[in-house]
Short mmCIF file of N, CA and C in Angstrom, two decimals:
data_model
loop_
_atom_site.label_atom_id
_atom_site.label_comp_id
_atom_site.label_asym_id
_atom_site.label_seq_id
_atom_site.Cartn_x
_atom_site.Cartn_y
_atom_site.Cartn_z
N MET P 143 122.68 111.13 158.17
CA MET P 143 122.76 110.91 156.67
C MET P 143 121.68 109.95 156.10
N GLY P 144 121.05 110.01 155.22
CA GLY P 144 120.10 109.00 154.84
C GLY P 144 120.75 107.97 154.12
N HIS P 145 120.28 106.75 153.95
CA HIS P 145 120.75 105.58 153.44
C HIS P 145 119.87 105.29 152.10
N SER P 146 120.55 105.37 150.89
CA SER P 146 119.74 105.22 149.60
C SER P 146 119.43 103.65 149.25
N TYR P 147 120.26 102.67 150.03
CA TYR P 147 120.29 101.41 149.72
C TYR P 147 120.68 101.06 148.21
N ALA P 148 121.24 101.99 147.64
CA ALA P 148 121.49 101.92 146.10
C ALA P 148 122.99 101.58 146.08
N GLN P 149 123.56 100.49 146.49
CA GLN P 149 124.92 100.29 146.58
C GLN P 149 125.37 99.54 145.38
N GLN P 150 126.65 99.72 145.00
CA GLN P 150 127.35 98.85 144.06
C GLN P 150 127.59 97.47 144.56
N ILE P 151 127.06 96.60 143.89
CA ILE P 151 127.15 95.14 144.14
C ILE P 151 128.29 94.46 143.72
N GLU P 152 129.45 94.30 144.41
CA GLU P 152 130.64 93.89 143.92
C GLU P 152 130.58 92.39 143.54
N VAL P 153 131.34 91.94 142.61
CA VAL P 153 131.27 90.56 142.17
C VAL P 153 132.63 89.80 142.74
N TYR P 154 132.40 88.80 143.63
CA TYR P 154 133.73 88.12 144.24
C TYR P 154 133.63 86.66 143.90
N ASN P 155 135.04 86.38 143.49
CA ASN P 155 135.00 84.70 143.53
C ASN P 155 135.50 84.48 145.03
N VAL P 156 135.80 83.14 145.16
CA VAL P 156 135.96 82.77 146.70
C VAL P 156 137.25 83.42 147.01
N ASP P 157 138.30 83.19 146.25
CA ASP P 157 139.61 83.95 146.46
C ASP P 157 139.62 85.48 146.61
N LYS P 158 138.76 86.16 146.05
CA LYS P 158 138.53 87.68 146.16
C LYS P 158 137.78 87.94 147.67
N LEU P 159 136.71 87.09 147.82
CA LEU P 159 136.16 87.22 148.93
C LEU P 159 136.96 87.01 150.31
N MET P 160 137.84 85.86 150.45
CA MET P 160 138.53 85.48 151.48
C MET P 160 139.65 86.57 151.53
N LYS P 161 140.06 87.07 150.53
CA LYS P 161 141.04 88.16 150.64
C LYS P 161 140.30 89.49 151.24
N ARG P 162 139.20 89.80 150.76
CA ARG P 162 138.48 91.00 151.34
C ARG P 162 138.24 90.67 152.98
N ALA P 163 138.06 89.58 153.29
CA ALA P 163 138.03 89.21 154.69
C ALA P 163 139.35 88.77 155.32
N SER P 164 140.38 89.50 155.15
CA SER P 164 141.58 88.95 155.60
C SER P 164 142.40 89.86 156.50
N SER P 165 141.87 91.01 156.95
CA SER P 165 142.55 92.10 157.69
C SER P 165 142.57 91.67 159.14
N LYS P 166 143.75 91.73 159.55
CA LYS P 166 144.05 91.03 160.88
C LYS P 166 143.46 91.93 162.01
N ASP P 167 142.98 93.29 161.77
CA ASP P 167 142.32 93.88 162.83
C ASP P 167 140.95 94.05 162.70
N SER P 168 140.22 93.15 162.06
CA SER P 168 138.87 93.13 161.90
C SER P 168 138.35 91.81 162.24
N ILE P 169 137.03 91.75 162.42
CA ILE P 169 136.18 90.60 162.58
C ILE P 169 134.92 90.76 161.42
N TYR P 170 134.73 89.42 160.78
CA TYR P 170 134.05 89.63 159.44
C TYR P 170 132.92 88.77 159.86
N ILE P 171 131.62 89.03 159.41
CA ILE P 171 130.59 88.29 159.49
C ILE P 171 130.04 88.15 158.12
N ILE P 172 130.01 86.98 157.52
CA ILE P 172 129.85 86.79 156.09
C ILE P 172 128.84 85.98 156.07
N ASP P 173 127.56 86.37 155.36
CA ASP P 173 126.39 85.53 155.33
C ASP P 173 126.16 85.08 153.70
N PHE P 174 125.87 83.88 153.53
CA PHE P 174 125.51 83.69 152.09
C PHE P 174 123.86 83.34 152.15
N PHE P 175 123.44 84.02 151.28
CA PHE P 175 121.92 84.02 150.87
C PHE P 175 121.60 84.01 149.46
N ALA P 176 120.41 83.74 149.00
CA ALA P 176 119.89 84.06 147.65
C ALA P 176 118.56 84.74 147.96
N THR P 177 118.03 85.40 146.95
CA THR P 177 116.80 86.05 146.73
C THR P 177 115.84 84.94 146.62
N TRP P 178 115.88 83.78 146.15
CA TRP P 178 114.95 82.94 146.06
C TRP P 178 114.81 81.89 147.26
N CYS P 179 115.56 82.03 148.38
CA CYS P 179 115.69 81.16 149.59
C CYS P 179 114.88 81.96 150.59
N ALA P 180 113.88 81.01 151.03
CA ALA P 180 112.80 81.67 152.03
C ALA P 180 113.48 81.86 153.37
N PRO P 181 114.03 80.86 153.80
CA PRO P 181 114.66 81.13 155.14
C PRO P 181 115.67 82.19 155.27
N CYS P 182 116.37 82.42 154.22
CA CYS P 182 117.12 83.57 154.04
C CYS P 182 116.48 84.86 154.17
N GLY P 183 115.35 84.91 153.58
CA GLY P 183 114.50 86.11 153.72
C GLY P 183 114.04 86.39 154.97
N LYS P 184 113.85 85.15 155.67
CA LYS P 184 113.39 85.41 157.23
C LYS P 184 114.48 85.93 158.10
N GLU P 185 115.61 85.58 157.93
CA GLU P 185 116.85 85.85 158.67
C GLU P 185 117.53 87.23 158.44
N ILE P 186 117.40 87.75 156.94
CA ILE P 186 118.25 88.56 156.57
C ILE P 186 118.28 90.01 157.29
N HIS P 187 117.16 90.28 157.89
CA HIS P 187 117.07 91.51 158.63
C HIS P 187 118.02 91.76 159.78
N ILE P 188 118.45 90.31 160.28
CA ILE P 188 119.27 90.40 161.52
C ILE P 188 120.62 91.16 161.29
N PHE P 189 120.93 91.25 159.92
CA PHE P 189 122.25 91.86 159.66
C PHE P 189 122.25 93.44 159.60
N ASN P 190 121.08 93.75 159.48
CA ASN P 190 121.05 95.24 159.72
C ASN P 190 120.96 95.67 161.10
N GLU P 191 120.51 94.75 161.89
CA GLU P 191 120.53 95.09 163.26
C GLU P 191 122.07 95.04 163.96
N LEU P 192 122.61 93.88 163.45
CA LEU P 192 124.03 93.59 163.96
C LEU P 192 124.97 94.76 163.28
N GLU P 193 124.69 95.28 162.10
CA GLU P 193 125.40 96.51 161.52
C GLU P 193 125.30 97.82 162.48
N LYS P 194 124.10 97.99 162.87
CA LYS P 194 123.86 98.97 163.96
C LYS P 194 124.63 98.78 165.42
N ARG P 195 124.53 97.51 165.71
CA ARG P 195 125.04 97.13 166.97
C ARG P 195 126.53 97.51 167.04
N TYR P 196 127.20 97.14 165.81
CA TYR P 196 128.85 97.18 165.74
C TYR P 196 129.39 98.30 165.18
N THR P 197 128.54 99.56 164.94
CA THR P 197 128.88 100.70 164.41
C THR P 197 130.05 101.21 165.00
N GLY P 198 131.20 101.53 164.37
CA GLY P 198 132.30 101.91 165.14
C GLY P 198 133.09 100.97 165.62
N LYS P 199 132.79 99.69 165.68
CA LYS P 199 133.59 98.60 166.27
C LYS P 199 134.32 98.00 164.98
N ARG P 200 135.37 97.12 165.34
CA ARG P 200 136.02 96.63 163.98
C ARG P 200 135.36 95.19 163.60
N VAL P 201 133.93 95.46 163.17
CA VAL P 201 133.16 94.30 162.59
C VAL P 201 132.76 94.73 161.32
N LYS P 202 132.91 94.07 160.42
CA LYS P 202 132.57 94.19 159.00
C LYS P 202 131.53 93.06 158.71
N ILE P 203 130.34 93.43 158.02
CA ILE P 203 129.41 92.33 157.43
C ILE P 203 129.33 92.33 156.06
N ILE P 204 129.45 91.14 155.37
CA ILE P 204 129.23 91.07 154.13
C ILE P 204 128.22 90.04 153.77
N LEU P 205 127.25 90.52 153.10
CA LEU P 205 126.10 89.57 152.69
C LEU P 205 126.40 89.08 151.13
N VAL P 206 126.60 87.82 150.95
CA VAL P 206 127.13 87.21 149.72
C VAL P 206 126.12 86.47 149.10
N SER P 207 125.50 86.97 148.06
CA SER P 207 124.45 86.45 147.25
C SER P 207 125.10 85.30 146.27
N VAL P 208 124.34 83.95 146.46
CA VAL P 208 124.64 82.94 145.46
C VAL P 208 123.61 82.75 144.39
N ASP P 209 122.82 84.02 144.12
CA ASP P 209 121.95 83.99 142.96
C ASP P 209 122.44 83.57 141.62
N PHE P 210 121.67 83.01 140.84
CA PHE P 210 122.09 82.60 139.40
C PHE P 210 122.55 83.84 138.70
N LYS P 211 123.37 83.67 137.74
CA LYS P 211 124.16 84.88 137.01
C LYS P 211 122.90 85.90 136.37
N GLU P 212 121.81 85.22 135.96
CA GLU P 212 120.84 86.14 135.35
C GLU P 212 120.19 87.11 136.20
N ASP P 213 120.22 86.74 137.47
CA ASP P 213 119.59 87.67 138.71
C ASP P 213 120.58 88.87 139.10
N TYR P 214 121.85 88.70 138.53
CA TYR P 214 122.81 89.68 138.98
C TYR P 214 122.74 90.82 137.92
N PRO P 215 122.73 92.17 138.23
CA PRO P 215 122.46 92.59 139.54
C PRO P 215 121.10 92.81 139.92
N GLY P 216 120.08 93.06 138.77
CA GLY P 216 118.75 93.46 138.77
C GLY P 216 118.15 92.86 139.98
N LYS P 217 117.80 91.58 140.11
CA LYS P 217 116.93 90.98 141.27
C LYS P 217 117.43 91.09 142.57
N ILE P 218 118.96 91.22 142.72
CA ILE P 218 119.44 91.42 143.91
C ILE P 218 119.37 92.85 144.37
N GLU P 219 119.48 93.62 143.38
CA GLU P 219 119.21 95.32 143.82
C GLU P 219 117.87 95.40 144.22
N LYS P 220 116.92 94.96 143.51
CA LYS P 220 115.29 94.83 144.18
C LYS P 220 115.36 94.33 145.37
N TYR P 221 115.95 93.34 145.78
CA TYR P 221 115.90 92.56 147.16
C TYR P 221 116.54 93.26 148.29
N ILE P 222 117.55 94.02 147.84
CA ILE P 222 118.33 95.14 148.77
C ILE P 222 117.40 96.09 149.03
N ARG P 223 116.93 96.78 148.08
CA ARG P 223 115.89 97.88 148.36
C ARG P 223 114.55 97.61 149.18
N LYS P 224 114.02 96.27 148.74
CA LYS P 224 112.90 95.85 149.44
C LYS P 224 113.09 95.66 150.86
N ARG P 225 114.19 95.32 151.11
CA ARG P 225 114.37 94.76 152.65
C ARG P 225 115.34 95.83 153.25
N LYS P 226 115.67 96.87 152.56
CA LYS P 226 116.46 98.02 153.13
C LYS P 226 117.78 97.75 153.78
N LEU P 227 118.46 96.87 153.08
CA LEU P 227 119.73 96.14 153.57
C LEU P 227 120.82 97.23 153.75
N THR P 228 121.24 97.44 154.88
CA THR P 228 122.70 98.32 154.88
C THR P 228 124.01 97.75 154.83
N PRO P 229 124.17 96.49 155.24
CA PRO P 229 125.53 95.90 154.99
C PRO P 229 125.90 95.86 153.61
N GLU P 230 127.24 95.67 153.33
CA GLU P 230 127.65 95.45 152.12
C GLU P 230 127.19 94.16 151.35
N VAL P 231 126.86 94.25 150.07
CA VAL P 231 126.25 93.15 149.36
C VAL P 231 127.24 92.84 148.18
N ALA P 232 127.36 91.52 148.27
CA ALA P 232 128.30 91.06 147.05
C ALA P 232 127.51 89.95 146.39
N TRP P 233 127.89 89.86 145.02
CA TRP P 233 127.57 88.56 144.33
C TRP P 233 128.58 87.79 144.10
N PHE P 234 128.33 86.43 144.43
CA PHE P 234 129.32 85.32 144.40
C PHE P 234 129.28 84.60 143.09
N SER P 235 130.51 84.87 142.33
CA SER P 235 130.39 84.28 140.88
C SER P 235 130.97 82.73 140.67
N GLU P 236 131.12 82.05 141.79
CA GLU P 236 131.52 80.63 141.91
C GLU P 236 130.27 79.86 141.47
N THR P 237 130.77 78.81 140.96
CA THR P 237 129.69 77.68 140.51
C THR P 237 129.87 76.30 140.88
N ASN P 238 131.34 76.21 140.99
CA ASN P 238 131.88 74.84 141.44
C ASN P 238 132.08 74.78 142.82
N ALA P 239 130.96 74.00 143.56
CA ALA P 239 131.22 74.10 145.12
C ALA P 239 132.35 73.05 145.64
N ASN P 240 132.74 72.12 144.69
CA ASN P 240 133.77 71.32 145.24
C ASN P 240 135.08 72.17 145.29
N GLU P 241 135.07 73.06 144.65
CA GLU P 241 136.45 74.16 144.69
C GLU P 241 136.22 74.97 145.61
N PHE P 242 134.92 75.82 145.90
CA PHE P 242 135.02 76.69 146.75
C PHE P 242 134.49 76.38 148.10
N ILE P 243 133.74 75.39 148.40
CA ILE P 243 133.39 75.12 149.62
C ILE P 243 134.61 74.83 150.51
N PRO P 244 135.80 74.28 150.34
CA PRO P 244 136.75 73.90 151.24
C PRO P 244 137.50 75.09 151.40
N LYS P 245 137.42 76.25 150.74
CA LYS P 245 137.96 77.41 151.02
C LYS P 245 137.18 78.28 152.03
N ILE P 246 135.96 77.85 152.33
CA ILE P 246 135.04 78.74 153.26
C ILE P 246 135.03 77.92 154.44
N ASP P 247 134.45 76.48 154.48
CA ASP P 247 134.43 75.80 155.61
C ASP P 247 134.24 74.22 155.18
N ASP P 248 135.02 73.37 155.47
CA ASP P 248 134.75 71.90 155.11
C ASP P 248 133.66 71.41 155.41
N SER P 249 133.02 71.91 156.53
CA SER P 249 131.69 71.29 157.01
C SER P 249 130.53 71.64 155.99
N TRP P 250 130.56 72.54 155.26
CA TRP P 250 129.45 73.17 154.73
C TRP P 250 128.96 72.05 153.48
N GLN P 251 127.55 71.78 153.73
CA GLN P 251 127.04 70.98 152.89
C GLN P 251 126.71 71.59 151.62
N GLY P 252 126.77 72.94 151.46
CA GLY P 252 126.40 73.77 150.48
C GLY P 252 124.82 74.50 150.49
N SER P 253 124.24 74.17 151.55
CA SER P 253 122.91 74.77 151.57
C SER P 253 122.98 76.18 152.36
N ILE P 254 121.92 76.92 152.06
CA ILE P 254 121.80 78.37 152.62
C ILE P 254 120.49 78.47 153.23
N PRO P 255 120.41 79.43 154.17
CA PRO P 255 121.82 80.27 154.68
C PRO P 255 122.76 79.70 155.18
N ALA P 256 123.90 80.19 155.15
CA ALA P 256 125.00 79.88 156.04
C ALA P 256 125.89 81.08 156.38
N THR P 257 126.56 81.01 157.54
CA THR P 257 127.17 82.15 158.03
C THR P 257 128.41 81.96 158.43
N LEU P 258 129.37 82.67 158.33
CA LEU P 258 130.77 82.46 158.64
C LEU P 258 131.25 83.75 159.46
N VAL P 259 131.85 83.49 160.56
CA VAL P 259 132.43 84.41 161.35
C VAL P 259 134.02 84.35 161.44
N LEU P 260 134.77 85.30 161.03
CA LEU P 260 136.14 85.14 160.82
C LEU P 260 137.00 86.33 161.63
N GLN P 261 138.07 85.94 162.26
CA GLN P 261 138.88 86.87 163.15
C GLN P 261 140.25 86.37 162.46
N PRO P 262 140.72 86.74 161.36
CA PRO P 262 141.91 86.32 160.82
C PRO P 262 143.12 86.58 161.81
N GLY P 263 143.22 87.69 162.50
CA GLY P 263 144.51 87.96 163.45
C GLY P 263 144.39 86.94 164.56
N GLN P 264 143.15 86.28 164.95
CA GLN P 264 143.17 85.27 165.98
C GLN P 264 143.21 83.79 165.41
N TYR P 265 143.12 83.63 163.90
CA TYR P 265 142.92 82.51 163.38
C TYR P 265 141.47 81.78 163.86
N PHE P 266 140.57 82.77 163.98
CA PHE P 266 139.47 82.35 164.52
C PHE P 266 138.45 82.13 163.31
N ARG P 267 137.70 81.22 163.24
CA ARG P 267 136.47 80.89 162.45
C ARG P 267 135.40 80.05 163.03
N GLN P 268 134.22 80.54 162.88
CA GLN P 268 132.95 79.74 163.27
C GLN P 268 132.04 79.84 162.11
N PHE P 269 131.54 78.66 161.92
CA PHE P 269 130.52 78.38 160.74
C PHE P 269 129.35 77.75 160.98
N TRP P 270 128.39 78.34 160.50
CA TRP P 270 126.90 77.77 160.70
C TRP P 270 126.20 77.63 159.49
N GLU P 271 125.57 76.37 159.31
CA GLU P 271 124.90 76.14 158.00
C GLU P 271 123.46 76.23 158.64
N GLY P 272 122.42 76.77 157.86
CA GLY P 272 121.15 77.03 158.39
C GLY P 272 120.86 78.29 158.95
N MET P 273 119.62 78.57 159.33
CA MET P 273 119.44 79.98 159.74
C MET P 273 120.24 80.06 161.08
N THR P 274 120.54 81.35 161.40
CA THR P 274 121.18 81.71 162.68
C THR P 274 120.33 82.82 163.29
N THR P 275 120.76 83.16 164.40
CA THR P 275 120.14 84.41 165.30
C THR P 275 121.14 85.30 165.72
N ILE P 276 120.72 86.53 166.00
CA ILE P 276 121.19 87.42 166.47
C ILE P 276 122.26 87.05 167.77
N ASP P 277 121.71 86.36 168.68
CA ASP P 277 122.24 85.79 169.88
C ASP P 277 123.53 84.96 169.56
N LYS P 278 123.21 84.06 168.73
CA LYS P 278 124.35 83.07 168.30
C LYS P 278 125.54 83.78 167.81
N ILE P 279 125.33 84.88 167.00
CA ILE P 279 126.38 85.81 166.45
C ILE P 279 127.03 86.50 167.30
N THR P 280 126.13 87.59 168.16
CA THR P 280 126.61 88.33 169.01
C THR P 280 127.45 87.56 170.23
N ASN P 281 126.99 86.53 170.52
CA ASN P 281 127.92 85.80 171.70
C ASN P 281 129.39 85.50 171.11
N VAL P 282 129.46 85.23 169.91
CA VAL P 282 130.72 84.69 169.25
C VAL P 282 131.65 86.11 169.14
N VAL P 283 130.99 87.10 168.39
CA VAL P 283 131.51 88.28 167.99
C VAL P 283 132.07 89.07 169.25
N ASP P 284 131.09 89.16 170.24
CA ASP P 284 131.51 90.23 171.42
C ASP P 284 132.70 89.47 172.19
N LYS P 285 132.67 88.14 172.02
CA LYS P 285 133.68 87.53 172.89
C LYS P 285 135.10 87.81 172.07
N GLN P 286 135.15 87.64 170.57
CA GLN P 286 136.20 87.70 169.83
C GLN P 286 136.53 89.29 169.99
N LEU P 287 135.68 90.19 170.07
CA LEU P 287 135.99 91.81 170.05
C LEU P 287 136.99 91.89 171.39
N THR P 288 136.92 91.11 172.44
CA THR P 288 137.80 91.34 173.64
C THR P 288 139.23 91.14 173.23
N PHE P 289 139.74 90.58 172.15
CA PHE P 289 141.15 90.50 171.72
C PHE P 289 141.62 91.74 171.46
N PHE P 290 140.65 92.64 170.88
CA PHE P 290 141.29 94.03 170.36
C PHE P 290 141.60 94.99 171.53
N ASN P 291 141.10 94.54 172.68
CA ASN P 291 141.44 95.46 173.72
C ASN P 291 142.66 95.63 174.54
#
C-alpha cells in the first residue's frame, strides 16, 4: 500500500498529548521539532527508520511540531511531504513553557529537537534534549519491549 504523506495533523495541547501517550501496553517515542529548526531537519528522518523497525510492535511514534500558529497546517504539511514522514505528526498548541514543560520533563530547557520515550505501564520515561540517534533510541526501546514478553 502506498503512503501519500497527506495526513491529518492533529492539534494537541500538553494534556491531550500526554493522554494520547498513556496506554499501558505501548511504548511512545515523542519527538518535538519545528520546520525552522535546522538540527531537527537533520535528525527527523530517523523516525521513519524507527517506524519501519517497530512495525507490528507496540511502539508508537508521534512527531510534535512546535511551529508558530501561522505555520499550521500549511508549512508543516509541506515539510511532511518534502521529507516523506510516515509517523503521526501533531501540532503543539501550547505557548506557555512554564506550564507545559513540567508535564513533559522537568529537565527540559525548552530547546529542540527534544525526544521523550514513555512506557506508561512501567512508569518509564527517558528524555533527551538536543539531537538524538537511532542507537540511543533503540537501545532504550528494545530493552523496554522485553517487559511485554
